[in-house]
Amino acid sequence: REAGMVFGNLLGTIVTNATLVLGVVGLISPISLPVGIRAYLIATIAFVVVFGVFWLLVRTKKRLDRWEGAVLILIYLVFAYWELVRAGGK
C-alpha cells in the first residue's frame, strides 16, 4: 500500500510540473518556450507512459518478473543513450 502511494505521488508530481505549472504560466502571460523544453516534455510524456505500463504490470500480478525488469532497464538505457547523443550535439 505504501509503495502505491509513493508511485502515485511521483506520477502526480511529474504530471503537475509538466502540465499544470506550464499551463498556469501560459494563462497569465503567453510565453515562448525555449528549444530544450520540447525535449523535456517528450521525455516527461515518455516517462509517464513507461511508468503507467510498469504500474499495470505490477498491479495486475502483484510482482515484477525478470523479463519485465529487463525491459525497464532497456528502456532506461535507451533513454540515457538518447540524452547523451542529444547533449553531444550541442
Rosetta silent file (secondary structure, phi, psi, omega in degrees, C-alpha in Angstrom):
SEQUENCE: REAGMVFGNLLGTIVTNATLVLGVVGLISPISLPVGIRAYLIATIAFVVVFGVFWLLVRTKKRLDRWEGAVLILIYLVFAYWELVRAGGK
SCORE:     score description
SCORE:     0.000 S_00000001
   1 L     0.000  -42.180  179.342    0.000    0.000    0.000 S_00000001
   2 H   -66.954  -35.097  178.464    2.801    2.425    0.826 S_00000001
   3 H   -63.324  -39.420  177.587    4.564    1.606   -2.442 S_00000001
   4 H   -62.622  -37.142  178.080    1.417    2.567   -4.330 S_00000001
   5 H   -67.193  -38.792  178.916    1.342    5.877   -2.514 S_00000001
   6 H   -63.904  -47.447  179.946    4.969    6.543   -3.430 S_00000001
   7 H   -64.062  -40.574  178.121    4.355    5.789   -7.111 S_00000001
   8 H   -63.085  -41.183  178.610    1.181    7.869   -7.115 S_00000001
   9 H   -64.653  -43.683  178.764    2.990   10.785   -5.524 S_00000001
  10 H   -62.204  -48.117 -179.690    5.843   10.559   -8.034 S_00000001
  11 H   -63.379  -42.770  179.196    3.500   10.378  -11.005 S_00000001
  12 H   -61.787  -40.149  178.703    1.360   13.214   -9.662 S_00000001
  13 H   -63.795  -44.335 -179.241    4.382   15.447   -9.193 S_00000001
  14 H   -65.012  -45.791 -179.334    5.617   14.846  -12.717 S_00000001
  15 H   -64.150  -41.878  179.449    2.220   15.433  -14.286 S_00000001
  16 H   -62.121  -47.833 -179.268    1.689   18.576  -12.208 S_00000001
  17 H   -64.425  -37.067 -175.173    5.066   20.045  -13.111 S_00000001
  18 H   -79.738  -27.046 -173.279    4.717   19.200  -16.786 S_00000001
  19 H  -117.701  -56.540 -173.690    1.157   20.391  -17.313 S_00000001
  20 H   -63.700  -50.132 -177.397   -0.403   22.479  -14.567 S_00000001
  21 H   -62.544  -47.092  179.600    2.517   24.794  -13.887 S_00000001
  22 H   -64.253  -38.125  178.146    3.231   25.389  -17.569 S_00000001
  23 H   -64.780  -43.155  179.241   -0.489   25.897  -18.257 S_00000001
  24 H   -64.177  -43.362  177.764   -0.889   28.483  -15.489 S_00000001
  25 H   -60.019  -42.982  178.932    2.162   30.383  -16.704 S_00000001
  26 H   -64.662  -34.188  177.650    0.725   30.377  -20.231 S_00000001
  27 H   -70.060  -39.051 -178.600   -2.613   31.696  -18.968 S_00000001
  28 H   -68.430  -47.764 -179.577   -1.022   34.535  -17.034 S_00000001
  29 L  -154.434  122.570  178.959    1.224   35.647  -19.845 S_00000001
  30 L   -56.072  138.034 -178.359    1.895   33.923  -23.167 S_00000001
  31 L  -127.937  153.591  170.931    5.453   32.683  -23.301 S_00000001
  32 L   -98.681  131.497 -175.442    7.709   31.344  -25.975 S_00000001
  33 L   -82.205  136.818  175.658    9.163   28.032  -24.967 S_00000001
  34 L   -64.261  160.090 -177.547   12.905   27.502  -25.170 S_00000001
  35 H   -58.336  -38.765 -176.622   14.130   24.875  -27.601 S_00000001
  36 H   -68.382  -20.349 -176.300   15.048   22.467  -24.787 S_00000001
  37 H   -67.799  -29.879  179.245   11.537   22.388  -23.318 S_00000001
  38 H   -63.072  -45.023  177.856   10.253   20.269  -26.196 S_00000001
  39 H   -63.770  -38.262  178.366   12.731   17.506  -25.392 S_00000001
  40 H   -63.341  -45.596 -179.856   11.807   17.809  -21.708 S_00000001
  41 H   -65.129  -39.682  177.456    8.102   17.454  -22.441 S_00000001
  42 H   -63.404  -43.634  178.972    8.704   14.470  -24.731 S_00000001
  43 H   -64.049  -38.870  179.189   10.840   12.813  -22.052 S_00000001
  44 H   -65.878  -44.656  178.122    8.180   13.510  -19.424 S_00000001
  45 H   -62.295  -43.028  178.652    5.407   12.050  -21.567 S_00000001
  46 H   -62.026  -41.459  178.738    7.547    9.004  -22.308 S_00000001
  47 H   -62.908  -43.529  179.739    8.236    8.554  -18.601 S_00000001
  48 H   -61.608  -42.111  178.890    4.551    8.758  -17.739 S_00000001
  49 H   -64.411  -47.573  179.736    3.726    6.134  -20.388 S_00000001
  50 H   -63.157  -42.002  178.350    6.510    3.788  -19.235 S_00000001
  51 H   -62.759  -40.379  177.622    5.531    4.319  -15.611 S_00000001
  52 H   -61.838  -42.480  177.414    1.904    3.543  -16.459 S_00000001
  53 H   -63.632  -45.399  177.881    2.913    0.288  -18.144 S_00000001
  54 H   -58.097  -46.308 -179.159    5.111   -0.594  -15.165 S_00000001
  55 H   -61.800  -42.463  178.060    2.278    0.155  -12.748 S_00000001
  56 H   -63.355  -41.563  179.105   -0.145   -2.011  -14.715 S_00000001
  57 H   -61.811  -46.184 -178.330    2.316   -4.908  -14.782 S_00000001
  58 H   -71.458  -39.681 -176.098    2.927   -4.758  -11.054 S_00000001
  59 H   -66.308  -40.407 -175.029   -0.705   -4.054  -10.160 S_00000001
  60 H   -74.529  -36.146 -176.051   -2.186   -6.954  -12.109 S_00000001
  61 H  -107.801   -8.882 -177.005    0.219   -9.655  -10.937 S_00000001
  62 L    63.039   21.119  177.231    1.445   -8.125   -7.676 S_00000001
  63 L  -158.530  161.800  177.488    5.011   -8.842   -8.777 S_00000001
  64 L  -117.385  114.376 -179.094    7.621   -7.781  -11.281 S_00000001
  65 L   -77.144  166.882 -178.546    9.148  -10.656  -13.262 S_00000001
  66 H   -61.504  -42.101 -177.930   12.731  -10.722  -14.502 S_00000001
  67 H   -65.543  -33.809  177.870   11.808  -10.089  -18.119 S_00000001
  68 H   -69.373  -39.298  174.982    9.784   -7.040  -17.081 S_00000001
  69 H   -62.060  -40.090  178.176   12.735   -5.760  -15.077 S_00000001
  70 H   -63.911  -39.862  178.128   14.951   -6.305  -18.113 S_00000001
  71 H   -63.802  -43.295  179.117   12.527   -4.326  -20.282 S_00000001
  72 H   -63.363  -40.647  177.199   12.536   -1.451  -17.794 S_00000001
  73 H   -65.133  -40.872  177.625   16.350   -1.437  -17.708 S_00000001
  74 H   -61.530  -42.913  178.013   16.447   -1.493  -21.515 S_00000001
  75 H   -60.956  -42.300  178.241   14.073    1.466  -21.652 S_00000001
  76 H   -62.701  -43.589 -179.575   16.322    3.337  -19.233 S_00000001
  77 H   -63.419  -39.643  176.482   19.426    2.558  -21.294 S_00000001
  78 H   -62.625  -44.489  179.031   17.721    3.793  -24.473 S_00000001
  79 H   -61.804  -45.618 -179.853   16.713    6.979  -22.661 S_00000001
  80 H   -62.695  -41.843  177.478   20.252    7.509  -21.286 S_00000001
  81 H   -61.928  -44.918  179.863   21.756    6.940  -24.743 S_00000001
  82 H   -59.897  -42.722  179.164   19.278    9.388  -26.281 S_00000001
  83 H   -65.093  -41.057  179.045   20.188   12.009  -23.680 S_00000001
  84 H   -64.835  -42.812  178.847   23.926   11.525  -24.281 S_00000001
  85 H   -64.507  -43.025 -179.294   23.531   11.816  -28.052 S_00000001
  86 H   -65.352  -41.120 -179.984   21.328   14.886  -27.673 S_00000001
  87 H   -70.172  -31.484  179.251   23.753   16.549  -25.243 S_00000001
  88 H   -70.288  -23.131 -178.880   26.714   15.779  -27.510 S_00000001
  89 L   -81.441   -6.811 -177.874   25.108   17.657  -30.387 S_00000001
  90 L   -88.483    0.000    0.000   25.041   20.965  -28.505 S_00000001
